[in-house]
mmCIF file of C-alpha atoms in Angstrom:
data_model
loop_
_atom_site.group_PDB
_atom_site.id
_atom_site.type_symbol
_atom_site.label_atom_id
_atom_site.label_comp_id
_atom_site.label_asym_id
_atom_site.label_seq_id
_atom_site.Cartn_x
_atom_site.Cartn_y
_atom_site.Cartn_z
ATOM 1 C CA MET A 149 241.786 253.198 -51.177
ATOM 2 C CA ASN A 150 241.820 251.523 -47.776
ATOM 3 C CA ALA A 151 244.660 250.204 -45.640
ATOM 4 C CA LEU A 152 244.414 246.666 -47.028
ATOM 5 C CA ASP A 153 244.534 247.919 -50.636
ATOM 6 C CA ASP A 154 247.615 249.989 -49.795
ATOM 7 C CA LEU A 155 249.198 247.036 -47.993
ATOM 8 C CA VAL A 156 248.622 244.734 -50.979
ATOM 9 C CA ARG A 157 250.171 247.373 -53.230
ATOM 10 C CA ILE A 158 253.415 247.566 -51.220
ATOM 11 C CA CYS A 159 253.520 243.946 -49.997
ATOM 12 C CA PRO A 160 252.077 241.462 -52.489
ATOM 13 C CA PRO A 161 250.158 238.531 -50.997
ATOM 14 C CA PRO A 162 251.216 234.939 -51.720
ATOM 15 C CA GLY A 163 250.516 233.608 -55.196
ATOM 16 C CA ARG A 164 248.493 230.735 -53.795
ATOM 17 C CA PRO A 165 245.334 231.725 -51.899
ATOM 18 C CA PRO A 166 245.365 230.854 -48.187
ATOM 19 C CA SER A 167 243.134 228.150 -46.748
ATOM 20 C CA ALA A 168 239.543 229.179 -46.131
ATOM 21 C CA VAL A 169 238.589 230.074 -42.567
ATOM 22 C CA ASP A 170 235.302 229.016 -41.018
ATOM 23 C CA TRP A 171 234.445 232.430 -39.590
ATOM 24 C CA THR A 172 231.137 231.298 -38.097
ATOM 25 C CA THR A 173 232.782 228.571 -36.009
ATOM 26 C CA THR A 174 235.676 230.885 -35.105
ATOM 27 C CA GLU A 175 233.380 233.644 -33.904
ATOM 28 C CA ASP A 176 231.213 231.153 -32.007
ATOM 29 C CA THR A 177 234.333 229.802 -30.282
ATOM 30 C CA LEU A 178 235.564 233.289 -29.368
ATOM 31 C CA GLY A 179 232.099 234.469 -28.353
ATOM 32 C CA THR A 180 232.321 237.547 -30.566
ATOM 33 C CA ALA A 181 232.331 238.678 -34.167
ATOM 34 C CA LEU A 182 235.718 239.752 -35.542
ATOM 35 C CA PRO A 183 236.677 242.924 -37.428
ATOM 36 C CA ALA A 184 236.009 242.880 -41.176
ATOM 37 C CA ASP A 185 239.502 244.206 -41.974
ATOM 38 C CA TYR A 186 241.070 241.287 -40.090
ATOM 39 C CA LYS A 187 238.947 238.794 -42.011
ATOM 40 C CA ARG A 188 239.999 240.391 -45.308
ATOM 41 C CA LEU A 189 243.636 240.457 -44.165
ATOM 42 C CA VAL A 190 243.563 236.731 -43.342
ATOM 43 C CA GLU A 191 241.657 235.886 -46.538
ATOM 44 C CA THR A 192 244.274 237.803 -48.547
ATOM 45 C CA TYR A 193 247.481 236.652 -46.835
ATOM 46 C CA GLY A 194 246.747 233.743 -44.492
ATOM 47 C CA GLU A 195 249.002 233.034 -41.540
ATOM 48 C CA GLY A 196 252.595 234.101 -41.968
ATOM 49 C CA VAL A 197 255.057 236.919 -41.481
ATOM 50 C CA PHE A 198 255.339 240.440 -42.876
ATOM 51 C CA ASP A 199 258.943 241.589 -43.364
ATOM 52 C CA ASP A 200 260.273 238.890 -41.008
ATOM 53 C CA THR A 201 258.669 240.887 -38.179
ATOM 54 C CA ILE A 202 254.858 240.783 -37.809
ATOM 55 C CA TRP A 203 253.324 237.313 -37.640
ATOM 56 C CA LEU A 204 249.657 237.339 -38.661
ATOM 57 C CA LEU A 205 247.564 234.791 -36.789
ATOM 58 C CA SER A 206 244.796 232.885 -38.559
ATOM 59 C CA PRO A 207 242.030 230.851 -36.898
ATOM 60 C CA GLY A 208 242.519 227.126 -37.393
ATOM 61 C CA SER A 209 246.100 227.346 -38.643
ATOM 62 C CA PRO A 210 247.851 223.951 -38.655
ATOM 63 C CA HIS A 211 250.788 225.748 -36.987
ATOM 64 C CA PRO A 212 249.800 226.272 -33.311
ATOM 65 C CA GLY A 213 252.007 229.351 -32.997
ATOM 66 C CA CYS A 214 250.017 230.942 -35.828
ATOM 67 C CA ASP A 215 246.559 229.727 -34.775
ATOM 68 C CA GLN A 216 244.543 232.690 -33.545
ATOM 69 C CA LEU A 217 242.283 230.437 -31.458
ATOM 70 C CA ALA A 218 245.174 228.607 -29.785
ATOM 71 C CA GLN A 219 247.003 231.870 -29.142
ATOM 72 C CA THR A 220 243.875 233.409 -27.607
ATOM 73 C CA ALA A 221 243.658 230.576 -25.067
ATOM 74 C CA GLU A 222 247.404 230.711 -24.372
ATOM 75 C CA ARG A 223 247.500 234.510 -23.980
ATOM 76 C CA ASP A 224 244.437 234.451 -21.686
ATOM 77 C CA GLU A 225 246.184 231.913 -19.455
ATOM 78 C CA ILE A 226 249.559 233.678 -19.437
ATOM 79 C CA LEU A 227 248.219 237.194 -18.848
ATOM 80 C CA GLY A 228 245.692 235.973 -16.290
ATOM 81 C CA GLY A 229 248.515 234.299 -14.366
ATOM 82 C CA LEU A 230 250.683 237.428 -14.478
ATOM 83 C CA TRP A 231 247.852 239.641 -13.265
ATOM 84 C CA GLU A 232 246.948 237.185 -10.485
ATOM 85 C CA ALA A 233 250.625 237.163 -9.446
ATOM 86 C CA GLY A 234 250.543 240.934 -9.029
ATOM 87 C CA GLU A 235 251.681 242.408 -12.341
ATOM 88 C CA GLU A 236 249.742 245.611 -12.834
ATOM 89 C CA GLN A 237 246.807 245.169 -15.189
ATOM 90 C CA PRO A 238 246.219 248.107 -17.539
ATOM 91 C CA SER A 239 243.336 250.183 -16.190
ATOM 92 C CA GLN A 240 241.314 249.955 -19.420
ATOM 93 C CA PHE A 241 240.959 246.194 -18.870
ATOM 94 C CA LEU A 242 239.193 246.829 -15.593
ATOM 95 C CA GLU A 243 236.155 248.100 -17.512
ATOM 96 C CA PRO A 244 233.427 245.464 -16.957
ATOM 97 C CA GLY A 245 233.126 243.192 -20.002
ATOM 98 C CA SER A 246 236.359 244.457 -21.560
ATOM 99 C CA ARG A 247 238.833 241.899 -22.883
ATOM 100 C CA ILE A 248 241.667 241.531 -25.348
ATOM 101 C CA LEU A 249 242.115 239.168 -28.297
ATOM 102 C CA PRO A 250 245.452 238.537 -30.027
ATOM 103 C CA TRP A 251 245.716 238.814 -33.813
ATOM 104 C CA ALA A 252 249.495 239.029 -34.409
ATOM 105 C CA TYR A 253 252.867 238.916 -32.684
ATOM 106 C CA GLU A 254 256.315 240.383 -33.226
ATOM 107 C CA GLU A 255 259.063 237.950 -34.215
ATOM 108 C CA GLY A 256 261.580 237.130 -31.504
ATOM 109 C CA THR A 257 260.306 239.529 -28.861
ATOM 110 C CA GLY A 258 257.416 237.844 -27.067
ATOM 111 C CA ALA A 259 255.309 240.895 -27.962
ATOM 112 C CA PHE A 260 251.711 240.509 -29.115
ATOM 113 C CA LEU A 261 249.244 242.725 -30.908
ATOM 114 C CA TYR A 262 245.705 242.584 -29.528
ATOM 115 C CA TRP A 263 242.335 244.121 -30.124
ATOM 116 C CA TRP A 264 240.827 245.959 -27.220
ATOM 117 C CA VAL A 265 237.319 244.472 -27.116
ATOM 118 C CA ARG A 266 234.879 246.716 -25.283
ATOM 119 C CA PRO A 267 231.261 245.971 -24.435
ATOM 120 C CA GLY A 268 228.776 247.434 -26.881
ATOM 121 C CA GLN A 269 231.474 248.372 -29.381
ATOM 122 C CA HIS A 270 231.290 246.995 -32.936
ATOM 123 C CA PRO A 271 234.365 244.891 -33.873
ATOM 124 C CA ASP A 272 235.211 247.276 -36.725
ATOM 125 C CA GLU A 273 235.690 249.974 -34.056
ATOM 126 C CA TRP A 274 238.144 247.949 -31.952
ATOM 127 C CA THR A 275 241.559 249.509 -31.583
ATOM 128 C CA VAL A 276 244.930 247.826 -31.250
ATOM 129 C CA LEU A 277 247.101 247.280 -28.196
ATOM 130 C CA TYR A 278 250.756 246.257 -28.348
ATOM 131 C CA ASN A 279 252.133 244.432 -25.306
ATOM 132 C CA GLU A 280 255.885 244.146 -25.104
ATOM 133 C CA GLY A 281 255.461 240.580 -23.881
ATOM 134 C CA ARG A 282 258.539 240.424 -21.691
ATOM 135 C CA GLY A 283 257.368 243.242 -19.506
ATOM 136 C CA PRO A 284 254.277 245.081 -18.346
ATOM 137 C CA LEU A 285 254.225 247.904 -20.913
ATOM 138 C CA TRP A 286 251.274 248.384 -23.254
ATOM 139 C CA GLU A 287 250.991 250.766 -26.191
ATOM 140 C CA HIS A 288 247.601 251.820 -27.579
ATOM 141 C CA HIS A 289 247.025 252.446 -31.299
ATOM 142 C CA ASP A 290 243.799 254.072 -32.416
ATOM 143 C CA SER A 291 243.907 251.925 -35.536
ATOM 144 C CA THR A 292 242.580 248.803 -37.192
ATOM 145 C CA CYS A 293 244.890 245.817 -37.599
ATOM 146 C CA ALA A 294 245.459 246.276 -41.360
ATOM 147 C CA ALA A 295 246.167 249.988 -40.890
ATOM 148 C CA LEU A 296 248.694 249.230 -38.143
ATOM 149 C CA VAL A 297 250.518 246.605 -40.229
ATOM 150 C CA LEU A 298 250.714 249.110 -43.090
ATOM 151 C CA ALA A 299 251.977 251.862 -40.768
ATOM 152 C CA VAL A 300 254.626 249.605 -39.229
ATOM 153 C CA LEU A 301 255.892 248.424 -42.628
ATOM 154 C CA THR A 302 256.030 251.953 -44.027
ATOM 155 C CA GLY A 303 257.648 253.380 -40.889
ATOM 156 C CA THR A 304 254.762 255.744 -40.179
ATOM 157 C CA ALA A 305 253.502 254.040 -37.003
ATOM 158 C CA ARG A 306 253.844 256.065 -33.838
ATOM 159 C CA THR A 307 255.459 253.354 -31.756
ATOM 160 C CA ASP A 308 258.349 252.723 -29.426
ATOM 161 C CA TYR A 309 258.645 249.182 -30.776
ATOM 162 C CA PHE A 310 259.644 247.282 -33.944
ATOM 163 C CA ALA A 311 263.241 248.492 -33.591
ATOM 164 C CA TYR A 312 264.696 245.413 -35.311
ATOM 165 C CA LEU A 313 262.621 246.096 -38.421
ATOM 166 C CA TYR A 314 263.514 249.782 -38.492
ATOM 167 C CA ASN A 315 267.163 249.636 -37.388
ATOM 168 C CA VAL A 316 268.458 246.279 -38.648
ATOM 169 C CA LEU A 317 266.282 244.858 -41.430
ATOM 170 C CA LYS A 318 265.390 248.199 -43.051
ATOM 171 C CA PRO A 319 263.550 246.539 -45.963
ATOM 172 C CA VAL A 320 263.457 248.376 -49.260
ATOM 173 C CA GLU A 321 260.805 246.037 -50.630
ATOM 174 C CA HIS A 322 258.195 244.475 -48.387
ATOM 175 C CA ARG A 323 257.339 240.795 -48.403
ATOM 176 C CA PHE A 324 254.954 238.356 -46.831
ATOM 177 C CA GLN A 325 256.005 234.764 -46.285
ATOM 178 C CA PRO A 326 253.290 232.166 -45.538
ATOM 179 C CA ALA A 327 253.837 230.020 -42.453
ATOM 180 C CA GLY A 328 253.606 226.855 -44.574
ATOM 181 C CA GLU A 329 256.676 227.928 -46.570
ATOM 182 C CA ILE A 330 258.609 228.477 -43.360
ATOM 183 C CA PHE A 331 257.477 225.544 -41.241
ATOM 184 C CA GLY A 332 256.317 223.055 -43.854
ATOM 185 C CA ALA A 333 252.970 221.313 -43.911
ATOM 186 C CA THR A 334 253.392 219.243 -40.745
ATOM 187 C CA GLU A 335 255.770 221.209 -38.526
ATOM 188 C CA THR A 336 254.560 223.686 -35.949
ATOM 189 C CA ALA A 337 255.408 227.340 -35.424
ATOM 190 C CA VAL A 338 257.322 228.466 -32.381
#
């Protein structure tokens, strides 16, 4: 079993398959290949929210808040502006050729989950960074995206975050809700 199989077992995907993603165009636009587990995660669930907490981004989503490409551009601009204004940039980002790419965010917090993209490293080896969003703190997870989602939902993630999920929602059964069910076909995510 792998993390995605375990995730599907505890949190069933939507009954209707998500829209297909043009991975070639997406990767050309981003200038890099993407991790295989992320592609399988998106192909299984599509854009939407796990347990009203973790929003999975998908390239080309009709909901800009859930579009991985749009969020990459927005996050690059926002973080670049903060770092230019003097907010301390995490030292690992100073490695030449290193960058981050968002793949999810936490509901209501401004926090994002990113891959730490390092030169010469295969995308399947990328690890995850959590940025609190409304502050300068970063948390590193030596994990793939699917494994981190599974760990957060099952309460086994070593994290200082996701308090609302753990302390307020406390789900007994896990669920995934597609963005289209929440926002409708023509509305946009926030």
